[in-house]
PDB file of C-alpha atoms in Angstrom:
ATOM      1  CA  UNK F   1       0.000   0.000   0.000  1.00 79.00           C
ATOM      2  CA  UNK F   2       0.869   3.704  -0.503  1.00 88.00           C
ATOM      3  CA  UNK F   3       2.334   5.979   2.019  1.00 94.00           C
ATOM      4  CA  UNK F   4       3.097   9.289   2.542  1.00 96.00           C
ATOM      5  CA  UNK F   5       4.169  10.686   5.817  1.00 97.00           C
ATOM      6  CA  UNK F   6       4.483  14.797   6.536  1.00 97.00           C
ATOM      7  CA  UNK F   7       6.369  14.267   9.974  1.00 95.00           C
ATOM      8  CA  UNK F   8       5.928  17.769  10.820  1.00 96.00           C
ATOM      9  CA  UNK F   9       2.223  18.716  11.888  1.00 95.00           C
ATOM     10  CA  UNK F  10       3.087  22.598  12.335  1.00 97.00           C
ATOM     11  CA  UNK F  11       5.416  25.265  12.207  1.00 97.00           C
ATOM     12  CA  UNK F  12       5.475  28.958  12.453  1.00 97.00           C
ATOM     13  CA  UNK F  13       8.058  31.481  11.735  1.00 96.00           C
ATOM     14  CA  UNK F  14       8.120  35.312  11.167  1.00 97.00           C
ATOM     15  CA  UNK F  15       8.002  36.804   8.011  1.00 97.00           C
ATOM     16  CA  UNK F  16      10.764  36.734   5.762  1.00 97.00           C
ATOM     17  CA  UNK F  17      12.765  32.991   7.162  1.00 97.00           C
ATOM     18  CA  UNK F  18      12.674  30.485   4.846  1.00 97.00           C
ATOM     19  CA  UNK F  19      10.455  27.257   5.741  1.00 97.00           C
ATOM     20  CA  UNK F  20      11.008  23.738   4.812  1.00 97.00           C
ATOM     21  CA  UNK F  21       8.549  21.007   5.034  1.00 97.00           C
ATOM     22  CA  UNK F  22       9.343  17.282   4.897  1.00 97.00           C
ATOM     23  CA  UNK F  23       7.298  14.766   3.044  1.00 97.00           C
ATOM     24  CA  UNK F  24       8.333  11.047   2.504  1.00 98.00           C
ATOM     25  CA  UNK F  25       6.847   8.390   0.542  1.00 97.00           C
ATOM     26  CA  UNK F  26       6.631   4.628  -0.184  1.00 95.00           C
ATOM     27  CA  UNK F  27       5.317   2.985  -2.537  1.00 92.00           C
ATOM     28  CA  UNK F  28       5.944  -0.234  -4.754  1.00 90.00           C
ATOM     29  CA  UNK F  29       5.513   1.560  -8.182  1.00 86.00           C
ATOM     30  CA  UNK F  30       8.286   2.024 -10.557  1.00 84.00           C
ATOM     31  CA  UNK F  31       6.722   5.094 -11.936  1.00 84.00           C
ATOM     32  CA  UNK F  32       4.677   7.290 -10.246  1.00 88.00           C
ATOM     33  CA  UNK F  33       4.024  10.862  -9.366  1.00 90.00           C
ATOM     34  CA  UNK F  34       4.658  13.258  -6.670  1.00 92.00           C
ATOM     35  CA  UNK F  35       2.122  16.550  -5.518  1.00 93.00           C
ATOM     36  CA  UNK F  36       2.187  19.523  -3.679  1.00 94.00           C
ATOM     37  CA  UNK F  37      -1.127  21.127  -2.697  1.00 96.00           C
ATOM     38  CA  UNK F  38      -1.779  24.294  -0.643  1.00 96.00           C
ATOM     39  CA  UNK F  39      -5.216  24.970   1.580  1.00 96.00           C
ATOM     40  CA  UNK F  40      -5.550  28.179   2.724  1.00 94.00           C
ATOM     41  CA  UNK F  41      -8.085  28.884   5.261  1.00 91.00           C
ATOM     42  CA  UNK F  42     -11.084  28.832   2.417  1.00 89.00           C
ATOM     43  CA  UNK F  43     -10.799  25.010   2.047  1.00 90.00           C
ATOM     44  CA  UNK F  44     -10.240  24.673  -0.980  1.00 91.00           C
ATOM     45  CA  UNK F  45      -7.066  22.859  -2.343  1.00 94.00           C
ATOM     46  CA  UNK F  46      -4.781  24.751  -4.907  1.00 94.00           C
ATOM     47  CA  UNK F  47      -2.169  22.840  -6.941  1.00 92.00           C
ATOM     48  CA  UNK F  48       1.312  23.545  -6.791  1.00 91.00           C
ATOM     49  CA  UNK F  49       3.667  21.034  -8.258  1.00 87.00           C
ATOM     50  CA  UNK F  50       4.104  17.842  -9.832  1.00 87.00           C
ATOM     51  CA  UNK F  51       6.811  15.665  -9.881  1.00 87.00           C
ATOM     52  CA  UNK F  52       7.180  12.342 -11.771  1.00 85.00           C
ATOM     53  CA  UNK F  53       9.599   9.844 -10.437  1.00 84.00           C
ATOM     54  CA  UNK F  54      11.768   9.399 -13.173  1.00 81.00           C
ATOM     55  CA  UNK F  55      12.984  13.412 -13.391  1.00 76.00           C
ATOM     56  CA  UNK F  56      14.685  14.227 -10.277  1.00 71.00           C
ATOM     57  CA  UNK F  57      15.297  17.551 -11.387  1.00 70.00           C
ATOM     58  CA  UNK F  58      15.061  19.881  -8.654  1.00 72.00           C
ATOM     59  CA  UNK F  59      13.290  23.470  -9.423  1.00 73.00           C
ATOM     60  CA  UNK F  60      12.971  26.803  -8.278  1.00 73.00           C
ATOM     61  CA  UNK F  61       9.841  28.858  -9.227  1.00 78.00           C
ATOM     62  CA  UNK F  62       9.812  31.640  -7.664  1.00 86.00           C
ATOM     63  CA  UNK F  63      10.129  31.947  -4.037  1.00 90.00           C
ATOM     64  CA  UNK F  64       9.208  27.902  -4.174  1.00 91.00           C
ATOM     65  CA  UNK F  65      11.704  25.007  -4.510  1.00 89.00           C
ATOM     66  CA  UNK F  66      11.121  21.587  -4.678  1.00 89.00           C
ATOM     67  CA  UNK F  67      13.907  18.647  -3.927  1.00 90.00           C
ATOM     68  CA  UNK F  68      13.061  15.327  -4.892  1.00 90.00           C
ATOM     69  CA  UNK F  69      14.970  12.504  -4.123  1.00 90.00           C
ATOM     70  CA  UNK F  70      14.578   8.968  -5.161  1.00 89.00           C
ATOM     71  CA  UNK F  71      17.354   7.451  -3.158  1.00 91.00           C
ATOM     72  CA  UNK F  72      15.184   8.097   0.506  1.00 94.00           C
ATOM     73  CA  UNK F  73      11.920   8.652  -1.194  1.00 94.00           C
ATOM     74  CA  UNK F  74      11.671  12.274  -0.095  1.00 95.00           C
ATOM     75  CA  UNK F  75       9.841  15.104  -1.602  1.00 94.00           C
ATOM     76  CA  UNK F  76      10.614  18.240   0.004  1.00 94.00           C
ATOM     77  CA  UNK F  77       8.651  21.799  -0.739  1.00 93.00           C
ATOM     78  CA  UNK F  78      10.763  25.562   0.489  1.00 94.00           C
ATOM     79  CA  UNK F  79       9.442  28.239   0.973  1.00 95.00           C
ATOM     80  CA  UNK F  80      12.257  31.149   0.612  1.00 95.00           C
ATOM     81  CA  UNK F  81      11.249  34.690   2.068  1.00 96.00           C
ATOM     82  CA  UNK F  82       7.880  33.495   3.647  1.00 97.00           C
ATOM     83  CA  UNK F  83       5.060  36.246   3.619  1.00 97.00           C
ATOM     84  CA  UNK F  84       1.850  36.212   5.449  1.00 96.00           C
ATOM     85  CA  UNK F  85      -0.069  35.007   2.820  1.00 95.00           C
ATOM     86  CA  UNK F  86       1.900  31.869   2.618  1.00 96.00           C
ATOM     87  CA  UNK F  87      -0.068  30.897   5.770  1.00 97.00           C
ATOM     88  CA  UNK F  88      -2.151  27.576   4.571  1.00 97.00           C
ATOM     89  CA  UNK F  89      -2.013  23.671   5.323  1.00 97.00           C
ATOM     90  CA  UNK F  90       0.307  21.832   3.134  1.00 97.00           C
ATOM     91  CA  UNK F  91       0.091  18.944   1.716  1.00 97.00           C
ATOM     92  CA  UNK F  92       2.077  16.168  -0.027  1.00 96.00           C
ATOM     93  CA  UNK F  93       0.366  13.466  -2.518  1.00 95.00           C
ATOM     94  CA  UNK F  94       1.278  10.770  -4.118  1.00 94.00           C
ATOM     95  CA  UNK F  95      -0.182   9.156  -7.484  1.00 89.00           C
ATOM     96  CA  UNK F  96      -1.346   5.759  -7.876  1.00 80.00           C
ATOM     97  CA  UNK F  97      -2.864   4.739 -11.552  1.00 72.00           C
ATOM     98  CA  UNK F  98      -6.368   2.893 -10.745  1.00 69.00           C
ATOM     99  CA  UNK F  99      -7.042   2.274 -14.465  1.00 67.00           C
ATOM    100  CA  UNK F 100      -8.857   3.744 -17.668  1.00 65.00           C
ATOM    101  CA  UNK F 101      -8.409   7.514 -16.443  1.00 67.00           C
ATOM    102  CA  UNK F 102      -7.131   9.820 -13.737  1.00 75.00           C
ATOM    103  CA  UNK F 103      -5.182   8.696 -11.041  1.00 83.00           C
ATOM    104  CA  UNK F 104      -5.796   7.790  -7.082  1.00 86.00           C
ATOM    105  CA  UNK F 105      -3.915  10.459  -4.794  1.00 91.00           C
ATOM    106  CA  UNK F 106      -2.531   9.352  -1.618  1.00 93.00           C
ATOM    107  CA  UNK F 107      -2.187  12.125   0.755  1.00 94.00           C
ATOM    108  CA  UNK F 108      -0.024  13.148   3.697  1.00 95.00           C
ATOM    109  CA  UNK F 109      -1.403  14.602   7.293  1.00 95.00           C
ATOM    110  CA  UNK F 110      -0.405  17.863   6.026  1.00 96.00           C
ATOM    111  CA  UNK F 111       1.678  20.446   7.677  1.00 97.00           C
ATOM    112  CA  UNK F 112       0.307  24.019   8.869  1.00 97.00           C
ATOM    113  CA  UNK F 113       2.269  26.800   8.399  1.00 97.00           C
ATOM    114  CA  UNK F 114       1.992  30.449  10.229  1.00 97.00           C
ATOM    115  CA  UNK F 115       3.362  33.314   9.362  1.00 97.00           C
ATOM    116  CA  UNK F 116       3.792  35.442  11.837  1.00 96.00           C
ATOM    117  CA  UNK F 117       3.673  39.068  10.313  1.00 95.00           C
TER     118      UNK F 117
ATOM    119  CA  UNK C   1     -14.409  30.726 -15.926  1.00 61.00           C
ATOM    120  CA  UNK C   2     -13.251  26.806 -15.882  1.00 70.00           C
ATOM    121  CA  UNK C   3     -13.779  25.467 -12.497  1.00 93.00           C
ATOM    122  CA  UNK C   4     -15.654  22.920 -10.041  1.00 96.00           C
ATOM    123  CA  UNK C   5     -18.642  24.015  -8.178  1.00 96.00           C
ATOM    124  CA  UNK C   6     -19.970  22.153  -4.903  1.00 97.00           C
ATOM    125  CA  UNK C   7     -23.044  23.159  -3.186  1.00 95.00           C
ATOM    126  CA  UNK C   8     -24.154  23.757  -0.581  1.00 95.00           C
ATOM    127  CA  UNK C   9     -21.019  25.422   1.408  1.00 95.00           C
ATOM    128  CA  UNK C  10     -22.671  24.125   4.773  1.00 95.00           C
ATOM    129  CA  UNK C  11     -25.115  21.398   4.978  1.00 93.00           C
ATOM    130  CA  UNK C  12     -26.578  20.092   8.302  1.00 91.00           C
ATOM    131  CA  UNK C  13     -27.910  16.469   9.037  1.00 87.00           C
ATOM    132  CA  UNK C  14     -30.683  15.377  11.367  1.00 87.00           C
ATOM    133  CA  UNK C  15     -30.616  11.721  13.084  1.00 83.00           C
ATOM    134  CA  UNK C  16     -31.464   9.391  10.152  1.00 85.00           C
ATOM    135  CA  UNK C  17     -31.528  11.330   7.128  1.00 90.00           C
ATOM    136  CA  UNK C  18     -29.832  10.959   4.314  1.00 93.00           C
ATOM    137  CA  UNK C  19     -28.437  14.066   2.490  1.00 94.00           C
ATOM    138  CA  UNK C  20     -26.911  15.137  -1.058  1.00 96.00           C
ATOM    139  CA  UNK C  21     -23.670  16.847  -1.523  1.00 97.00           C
ATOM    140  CA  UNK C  22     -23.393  18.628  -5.251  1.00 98.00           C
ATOM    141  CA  UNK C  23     -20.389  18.635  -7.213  1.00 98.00           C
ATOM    142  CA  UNK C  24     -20.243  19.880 -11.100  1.00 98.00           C
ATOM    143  CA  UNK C  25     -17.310  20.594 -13.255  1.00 97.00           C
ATOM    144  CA  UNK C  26     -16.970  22.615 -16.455  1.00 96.00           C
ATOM    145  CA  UNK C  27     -14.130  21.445 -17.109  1.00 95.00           C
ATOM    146  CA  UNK C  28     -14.605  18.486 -19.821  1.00 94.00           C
ATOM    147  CA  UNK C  29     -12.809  16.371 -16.964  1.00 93.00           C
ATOM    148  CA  UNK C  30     -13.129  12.613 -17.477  1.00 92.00           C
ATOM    149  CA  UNK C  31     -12.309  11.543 -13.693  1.00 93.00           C
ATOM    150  CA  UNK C  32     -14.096  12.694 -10.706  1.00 95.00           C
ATOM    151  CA  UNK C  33     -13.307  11.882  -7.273  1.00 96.00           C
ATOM    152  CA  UNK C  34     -15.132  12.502  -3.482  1.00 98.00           C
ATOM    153  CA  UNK C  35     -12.658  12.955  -0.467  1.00 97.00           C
ATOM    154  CA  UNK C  36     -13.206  13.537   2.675  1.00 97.00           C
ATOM    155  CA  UNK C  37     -11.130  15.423   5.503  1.00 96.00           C
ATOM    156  CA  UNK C  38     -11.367  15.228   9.121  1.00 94.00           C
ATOM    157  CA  UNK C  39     -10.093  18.184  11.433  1.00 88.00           C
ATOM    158  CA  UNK C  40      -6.054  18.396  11.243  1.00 82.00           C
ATOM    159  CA  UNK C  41      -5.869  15.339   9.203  1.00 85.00           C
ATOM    160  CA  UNK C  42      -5.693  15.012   5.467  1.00 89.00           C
ATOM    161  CA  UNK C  43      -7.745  13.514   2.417  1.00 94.00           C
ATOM    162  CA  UNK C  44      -9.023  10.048   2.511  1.00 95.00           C
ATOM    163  CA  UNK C  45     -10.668   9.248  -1.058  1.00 94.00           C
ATOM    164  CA  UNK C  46     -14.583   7.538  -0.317  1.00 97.00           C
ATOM    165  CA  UNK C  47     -15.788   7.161  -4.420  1.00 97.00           C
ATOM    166  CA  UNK C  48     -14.106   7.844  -7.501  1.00 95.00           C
ATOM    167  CA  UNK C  49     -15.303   7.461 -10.977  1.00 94.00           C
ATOM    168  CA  UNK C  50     -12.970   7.460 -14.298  1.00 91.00           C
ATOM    169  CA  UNK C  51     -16.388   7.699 -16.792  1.00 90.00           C
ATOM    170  CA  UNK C  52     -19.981   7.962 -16.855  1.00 93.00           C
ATOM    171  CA  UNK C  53     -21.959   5.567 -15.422  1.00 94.00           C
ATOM    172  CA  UNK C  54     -18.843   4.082 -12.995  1.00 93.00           C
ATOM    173  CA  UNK C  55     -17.510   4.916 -10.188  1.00 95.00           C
ATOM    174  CA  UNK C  56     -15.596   2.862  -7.500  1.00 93.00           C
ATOM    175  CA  UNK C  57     -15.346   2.729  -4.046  1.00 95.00           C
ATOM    176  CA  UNK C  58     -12.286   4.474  -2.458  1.00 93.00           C
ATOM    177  CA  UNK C  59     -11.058   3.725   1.352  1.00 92.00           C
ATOM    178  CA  UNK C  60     -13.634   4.920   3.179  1.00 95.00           C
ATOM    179  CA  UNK C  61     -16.629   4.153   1.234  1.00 97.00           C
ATOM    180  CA  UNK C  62     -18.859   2.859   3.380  1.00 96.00           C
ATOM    181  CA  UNK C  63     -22.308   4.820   4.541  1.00 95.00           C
ATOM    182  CA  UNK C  64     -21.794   7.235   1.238  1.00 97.00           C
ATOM    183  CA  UNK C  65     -23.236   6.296  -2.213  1.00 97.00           C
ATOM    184  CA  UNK C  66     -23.050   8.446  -5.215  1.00 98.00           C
ATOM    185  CA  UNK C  67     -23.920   8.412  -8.983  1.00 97.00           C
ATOM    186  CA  UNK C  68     -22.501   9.610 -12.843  1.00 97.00           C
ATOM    187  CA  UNK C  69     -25.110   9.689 -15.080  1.00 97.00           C
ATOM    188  CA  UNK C  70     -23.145  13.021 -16.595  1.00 97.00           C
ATOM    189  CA  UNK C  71     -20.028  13.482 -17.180  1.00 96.00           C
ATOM    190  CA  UNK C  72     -20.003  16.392 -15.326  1.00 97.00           C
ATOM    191  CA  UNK C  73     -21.786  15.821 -12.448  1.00 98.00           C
ATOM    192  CA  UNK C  74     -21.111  13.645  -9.330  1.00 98.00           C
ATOM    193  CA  UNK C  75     -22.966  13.594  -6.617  1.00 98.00           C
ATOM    194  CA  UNK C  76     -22.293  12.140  -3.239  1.00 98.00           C
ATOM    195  CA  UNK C  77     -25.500  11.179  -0.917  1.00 97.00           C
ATOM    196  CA  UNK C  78     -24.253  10.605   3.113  1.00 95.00           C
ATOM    197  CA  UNK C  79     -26.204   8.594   4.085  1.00 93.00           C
ATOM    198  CA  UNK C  80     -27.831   7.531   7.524  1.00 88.00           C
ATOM    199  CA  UNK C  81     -25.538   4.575   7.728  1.00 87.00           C
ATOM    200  CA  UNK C  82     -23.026   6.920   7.874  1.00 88.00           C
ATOM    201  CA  UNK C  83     -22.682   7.201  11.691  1.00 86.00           C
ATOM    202  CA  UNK C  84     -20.442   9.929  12.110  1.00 90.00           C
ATOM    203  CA  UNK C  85     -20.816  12.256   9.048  1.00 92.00           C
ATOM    204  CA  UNK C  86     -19.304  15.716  10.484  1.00 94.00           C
ATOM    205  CA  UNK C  87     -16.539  16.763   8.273  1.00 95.00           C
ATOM    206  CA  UNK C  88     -15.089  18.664   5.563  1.00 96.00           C
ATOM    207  CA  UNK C  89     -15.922  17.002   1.762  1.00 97.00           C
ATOM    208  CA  UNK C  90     -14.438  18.064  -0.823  1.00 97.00           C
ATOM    209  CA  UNK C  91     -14.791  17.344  -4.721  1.00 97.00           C
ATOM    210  CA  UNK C  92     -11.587  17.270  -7.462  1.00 96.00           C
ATOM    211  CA  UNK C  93     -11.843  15.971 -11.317  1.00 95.00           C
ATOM    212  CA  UNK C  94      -9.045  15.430 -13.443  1.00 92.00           C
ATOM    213  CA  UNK C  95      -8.458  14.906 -16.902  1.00 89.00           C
ATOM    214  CA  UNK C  96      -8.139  11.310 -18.193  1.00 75.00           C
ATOM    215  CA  UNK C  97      -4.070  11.170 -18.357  1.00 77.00           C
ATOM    216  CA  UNK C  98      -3.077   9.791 -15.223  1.00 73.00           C
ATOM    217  CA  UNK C  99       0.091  12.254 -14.654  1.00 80.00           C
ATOM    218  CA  UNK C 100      -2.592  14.945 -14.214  1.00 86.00           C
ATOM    219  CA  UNK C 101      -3.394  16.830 -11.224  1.00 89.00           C
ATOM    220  CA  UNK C 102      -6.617  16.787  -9.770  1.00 92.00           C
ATOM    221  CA  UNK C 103      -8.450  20.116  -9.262  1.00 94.00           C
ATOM    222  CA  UNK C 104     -10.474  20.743  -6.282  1.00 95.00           C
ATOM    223  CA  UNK C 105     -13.657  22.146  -5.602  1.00 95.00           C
ATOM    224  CA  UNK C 106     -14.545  24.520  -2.367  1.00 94.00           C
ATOM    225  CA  UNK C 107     -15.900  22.378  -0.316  1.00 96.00           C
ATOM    226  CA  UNK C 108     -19.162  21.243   2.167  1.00 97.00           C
ATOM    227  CA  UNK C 109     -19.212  21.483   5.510  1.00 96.00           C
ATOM    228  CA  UNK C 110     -21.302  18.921   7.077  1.00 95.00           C
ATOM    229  CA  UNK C 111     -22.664  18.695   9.885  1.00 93.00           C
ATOM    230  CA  UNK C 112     -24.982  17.049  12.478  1.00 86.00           C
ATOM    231  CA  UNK C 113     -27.987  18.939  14.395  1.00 81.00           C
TER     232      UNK C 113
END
């Protein structure tokens, strides 16, 4: 079965550090993808990233940067300069195929972030 | 504007009743999926279904039902067998390659009088 574990349930820093949050994953899969989603206190869930496992590229857009690491199935999301609105649960997902279309998303616990202005 | 819509925002349940949760997508999304999220926890998928007229049961299926007789429509009906109902639902679609995220809707609150 799939896995994905977000050991860190909150964390809050003033404006302006950088945050990192942790997200590790197993699966059995050879190929499979990797998510990052952002809630902000609306509910609703807002896409940020996707990953696949065969690019382990890592990426900077903007004041985001993703690591991905095959070697200790880790997935880790930064957050450089953190502002106020930055304040949301994250979460990590990983992608299962479950057949003709779209794909099964396995999610993490999520990890809240505050911004303290 | 391109998006999924889920009505009503809050919902409430009395002892026994069964209720509906709305979710439509303009999207031309093949896949459609119902999740459900407990306080400081994350998603756990209850139905999915990849076309019309299918859908599957997910990991926490049990005391919901739901239907697709559009393909942009999926409806989710708690039911009373569903013994403890109060969360946070929330409805995402996707398009039918499987490398795709899913987009999310705005959720229902739900819960019991």
């Amino acid at each position: 079965a799939q896995k994905v574990t977000q050991a860190q349930t909150e964390i809050s820093v003033v404006e302006k550090e950088d945050v990192t949050l942790d997200c590790v994953y197993e699966t059995r899969d050879t190929t499979y993808y990797l998510f990052w989603y952002k809630q902000p206190p609306s509910g609703e869930l807002v896409f940020l990233i996707r990953r696949n496992s065969f690019d382990e590229q890592n990426e900077i857009s903007g004041r985001y940067s993703w690591n991905f690491q095959k070697s200790t199935s880790s997935f880790n999301f930064t957050i450089t300069a953190s502002q106020v609105v930055d304040s949301a649960v994250y979460f990590c997902a990983l992608s299962e195929a479950i057949g003709a279309a779209g794909n099964k998303l396995t999610f993490g616990g999520g990890t809240r972030v505050l911004v303290k202005p | 504007d391109g998006g999924i819509t889920q009505s009503p925002k809050y919902l409430f349940r009395k002892e026994g009743q069964n209720v509906t949760l709305s979710c439509e997508q303009n999207l031309n999304h093949d896949a459609m999926y119902w999740y459900r999220q407990d306080p400081g926890q994350g998603l756990r998928l209850i139905y999915y279904s990849q076309i019309v007229n299918d859908f599957q049961k997910g990991d926490i299926a049990e005391g919901y039902s739901v239907s697709r007789e559009k393909k942009e429509s999926f409806p989710l009906t708690v039911t009373s067998a569903q013994k403890n109902p109060t969360a946070f639902y929330l409805c995402a679609s996707s398009p039918g390659q499987k490398n795709q995220p899913q987009h999310f809707g705005d959720g229902t609150r739900l819960s019991i009088l």
